[in-house]
């Protein structure tokens, strides 16, 4: 029976771990620095126990990678800013915000995942490419996506910190400098959007605070009075539709 295909959101992990899979474990093996090597058709590769250890390590790092190098970072930061601006404390809960950010990130990354699937995973599954070649092909769409949203200033910063030579063209930017530059650029964009979201709610807080002080209601916190007005304004303008729509469109 043919094994089920791996889902597209896991393609990046599959390609990263694919270079660790053995091609043939029946040949004699050697040992190098305590790591067992087995002979395969393409040369020596790691033994199965070592592959499992490395695969578990990749699975452990996968959530951090997904949160850092996908639109999840910008979306979840903006949603937390929005909740703080509304003054609703823990409503919506963290689980709801993270779940919404997760599905929005998958929606934005769907074209990239499909490109990786067709250009790298399918040839690898058909035996037309080796794991290293599939990784090289699959990393090209990811590199292009990160390069679109990483600022040149941030890329230059990490190139200087890593003492890497200046690339001749954008496609030559190393992933080691591109990934942290993308994270910094996304944080900057998220804070900009969050500051804009804060302004209308800040005006409501100022108006309510000035009114309560003028009528002598000093002991009553202005936040308790302004919170219903902010929620009502947000609902009347269909705020969730506007915020989510603007966030997704910002990636296109």
Tab-separated table of C-alpha atoms in Angstrom, residues 49-196:
chain	number	residue	atom	x	y	z
A	49	UNK	CA	19.483	6.139	15.360
A	50	UNK	CA	21.449	9.309	14.607
A	51	UNK	CA	18.903	10.302	11.979
A	52	UNK	CA	16.108	9.896	14.532
A	53	UNK	CA	17.960	12.099	17.038
A	54	UNK	CA	18.489	14.824	14.440
A	55	UNK	CA	14.889	14.547	13.251
A	56	UNK	CA	13.587	14.978	16.817
A	57	UNK	CA	15.835	18.022	17.165
A	58	UNK	CA	14.349	19.533	14.004
A	59	UNK	CA	10.824	18.830	15.283
A	60	UNK	CA	11.669	20.612	18.547
A	61	UNK	CA	12.875	23.699	16.708
A	62	UNK	CA	10.011	23.702	14.204
A	63	UNK	CA	7.555	25.856	16.279
A	64	UNK	CA	10.197	28.544	16.828
A	65	UNK	CA	11.074	28.529	13.127
A	66	UNK	CA	7.422	28.776	12.095
A	67	UNK	CA	6.756	31.664	14.479
A	68	UNK	CA	9.823	33.595	13.320
A	69	UNK	CA	10.063	33.183	9.551
A	70	UNK	CA	6.387	33.287	8.558
A	71	UNK	CA	3.676	35.989	8.679
A	72	UNK	CA	2.697	34.531	12.065
A	73	UNK	CA	5.098	36.975	13.737
A	74	UNK	CA	3.498	40.147	12.389
A	75	UNK	CA	-0.072	38.921	12.804
A	76	UNK	CA	0.206	37.777	16.414
A	77	UNK	CA	2.011	40.970	17.528
A	78	UNK	CA	-0.629	43.180	15.894
A	79	UNK	CA	-3.473	41.173	17.444
A	80	UNK	CA	-1.936	41.528	20.903
A	81	UNK	CA	-1.584	45.280	20.351
A	82	UNK	CA	-5.242	45.404	19.329
A	83	UNK	CA	-6.390	43.556	22.436
A	84	UNK	CA	-4.368	45.881	24.641
A	85	UNK	CA	-5.788	48.936	22.882
A	86	UNK	CA	-9.336	47.674	23.415
A	87	UNK	CA	-8.615	47.195	27.108
A	88	UNK	CA	-10.350	43.816	27.236
A	89	UNK	CA	-7.507	42.212	29.239
A	90	UNK	CA	-7.640	38.507	28.303
A	91	UNK	CA	-10.489	38.599	25.785
A	92	UNK	CA	-9.930	37.151	23.216
A	93	UNK	CA	-7.706	34.650	24.949
A	94	UNK	CA	-4.134	33.905	23.910
A	95	UNK	CA	-5.215	30.582	22.424
A	96	UNK	CA	-7.733	32.311	20.151
A	97	UNK	CA	-5.247	34.947	18.984
A	98	UNK	CA	-2.530	32.353	18.339
A	99	UNK	CA	-4.977	30.121	16.468
A	100	UNK	CA	-6.158	33.008	14.280
A	101	UNK	CA	-2.557	34.050	13.582
A	102	UNK	CA	-1.670	30.436	12.712
A	103	UNK	CA	-4.401	30.060	10.096
A	104	UNK	CA	-3.690	33.489	8.604
A	105	UNK	CA	-0.002	32.575	8.331
A	106	UNK	CA	-0.893	29.306	6.577
A	107	UNK	CA	-3.153	31.232	4.198
A	108	UNK	CA	-0.383	33.654	3.244
A	109	UNK	CA	2.243	30.903	2.962
A	110	UNK	CA	0.052	28.633	0.822
A	111	UNK	CA	1.486	29.790	-2.569
A	112	UNK	CA	5.034	29.331	-1.250
A	113	UNK	CA	4.181	25.875	0.109
A	114	UNK	CA	2.655	24.825	-3.201
A	115	UNK	CA	5.730	26.009	-5.079
A	116	UNK	CA	8.007	24.070	-2.721
A	117	UNK	CA	5.771	21.022	-3.084
A	118	UNK	CA	5.805	21.002	-6.883
A	119	UNK	CA	9.440	21.981	-7.395
A	120	UNK	CA	11.117	20.013	-4.605
A	121	UNK	CA	8.956	17.487	-2.807
A	122	UNK	CA	7.316	15.837	-5.812
A	123	UNK	CA	10.653	15.217	-7.642
A	124	UNK	CA	12.156	13.949	-4.376
A	125	UNK	CA	9.230	11.592	-3.843
A	126	UNK	CA	9.533	10.330	-7.412
A	127	UNK	CA	13.249	9.682	-6.987
A	128	UNK	CA	14.240	12.312	-9.553
A	129	UNK	CA	16.197	14.429	-7.037
A	130	UNK	CA	18.450	13.719	-4.106
A	131	UNK	CA	17.612	15.161	-0.691
A	132	UNK	CA	20.282	17.860	-0.955
A	133	UNK	CA	19.109	18.932	-4.418
A	134	UNK	CA	15.505	19.009	-3.208
A	135	UNK	CA	16.571	21.198	-0.284
A	136	UNK	CA	18.340	23.589	-2.675
A	137	UNK	CA	15.265	23.850	-4.883
A	138	UNK	CA	12.829	24.151	-1.992
A	139	UNK	CA	14.780	26.902	-0.276
A	140	UNK	CA	14.579	29.197	-3.322
A	141	UNK	CA	10.864	30.177	-2.883
A	142	UNK	CA	11.379	30.586	0.867
A	143	UNK	CA	14.422	32.793	0.259
A	144	UNK	CA	12.438	34.912	-2.200
A	145	UNK	CA	9.562	35.318	0.267
A	146	UNK	CA	11.831	36.406	3.104
A	147	UNK	CA	13.717	38.774	0.811
A	148	UNK	CA	10.513	40.572	-0.160
A	149	UNK	CA	9.815	41.711	3.402
A	150	UNK	CA	13.307	42.087	4.845
A	151	UNK	CA	14.592	45.655	4.828
A	152	UNK	CA	17.891	46.342	3.134
A	153	UNK	CA	19.087	48.164	6.253
A	154	UNK	CA	18.478	45.104	8.430
A	155	UNK	CA	20.160	42.780	5.928
A	156	UNK	CA	23.189	45.057	5.862
A	157	UNK	CA	23.323	45.025	9.664
A	158	UNK	CA	23.522	41.247	9.909
A	159	UNK	CA	25.952	40.995	7.027
A	160	UNK	CA	28.251	43.303	8.977
A	161	UNK	CA	27.723	41.402	12.244
A	162	UNK	CA	28.532	38.081	10.584
A	163	UNK	CA	31.479	39.580	8.643
A	164	UNK	CA	30.021	38.114	5.460
A	165	UNK	CA	31.006	39.585	2.092
A	166	UNK	CA	28.531	41.841	0.330
A	167	UNK	CA	26.369	39.777	-2.051
A	168	UNK	CA	26.549	40.571	-5.755
A	169	UNK	CA	22.765	40.279	-6.124
A	170	UNK	CA	19.759	39.852	-3.804
A	171	UNK	CA	19.558	36.114	-4.515
A	172	UNK	CA	23.042	35.705	-3.044
A	173	UNK	CA	22.065	36.966	0.418
A	174	UNK	CA	22.844	34.120	2.853
A	175	UNK	CA	19.987	32.689	4.883
A	176	UNK	CA	21.969	33.249	8.077
A	177	UNK	CA	21.663	37.014	7.584
A	178	UNK	CA	18.296	37.026	5.827
A	179	UNK	CA	16.298	35.244	8.543
A	180	UNK	CA	17.156	37.596	11.465
A	181	UNK	CA	16.778	40.584	9.118
A	182	UNK	CA	13.275	39.371	8.257
A	183	UNK	CA	12.411	39.019	11.953
A	184	UNK	CA	13.545	42.572	12.698
A	185	UNK	CA	11.656	43.946	9.702
A	186	UNK	CA	8.471	42.134	10.727
A	187	UNK	CA	8.742	43.424	14.289
A	188	UNK	CA	9.126	46.967	12.992
A	189	UNK	CA	6.107	46.621	10.691
A	190	UNK	CA	4.023	45.066	13.484
A	191	UNK	CA	4.838	47.883	15.903
A	192	UNK	CA	3.963	50.478	13.271
A	193	UNK	CA	0.562	48.882	12.667
A	194	UNK	CA	-0.004	48.540	16.413
A	195	UNK	CA	0.746	52.238	16.983
A	196	UNK	CA	-1.795	53.202	14.326
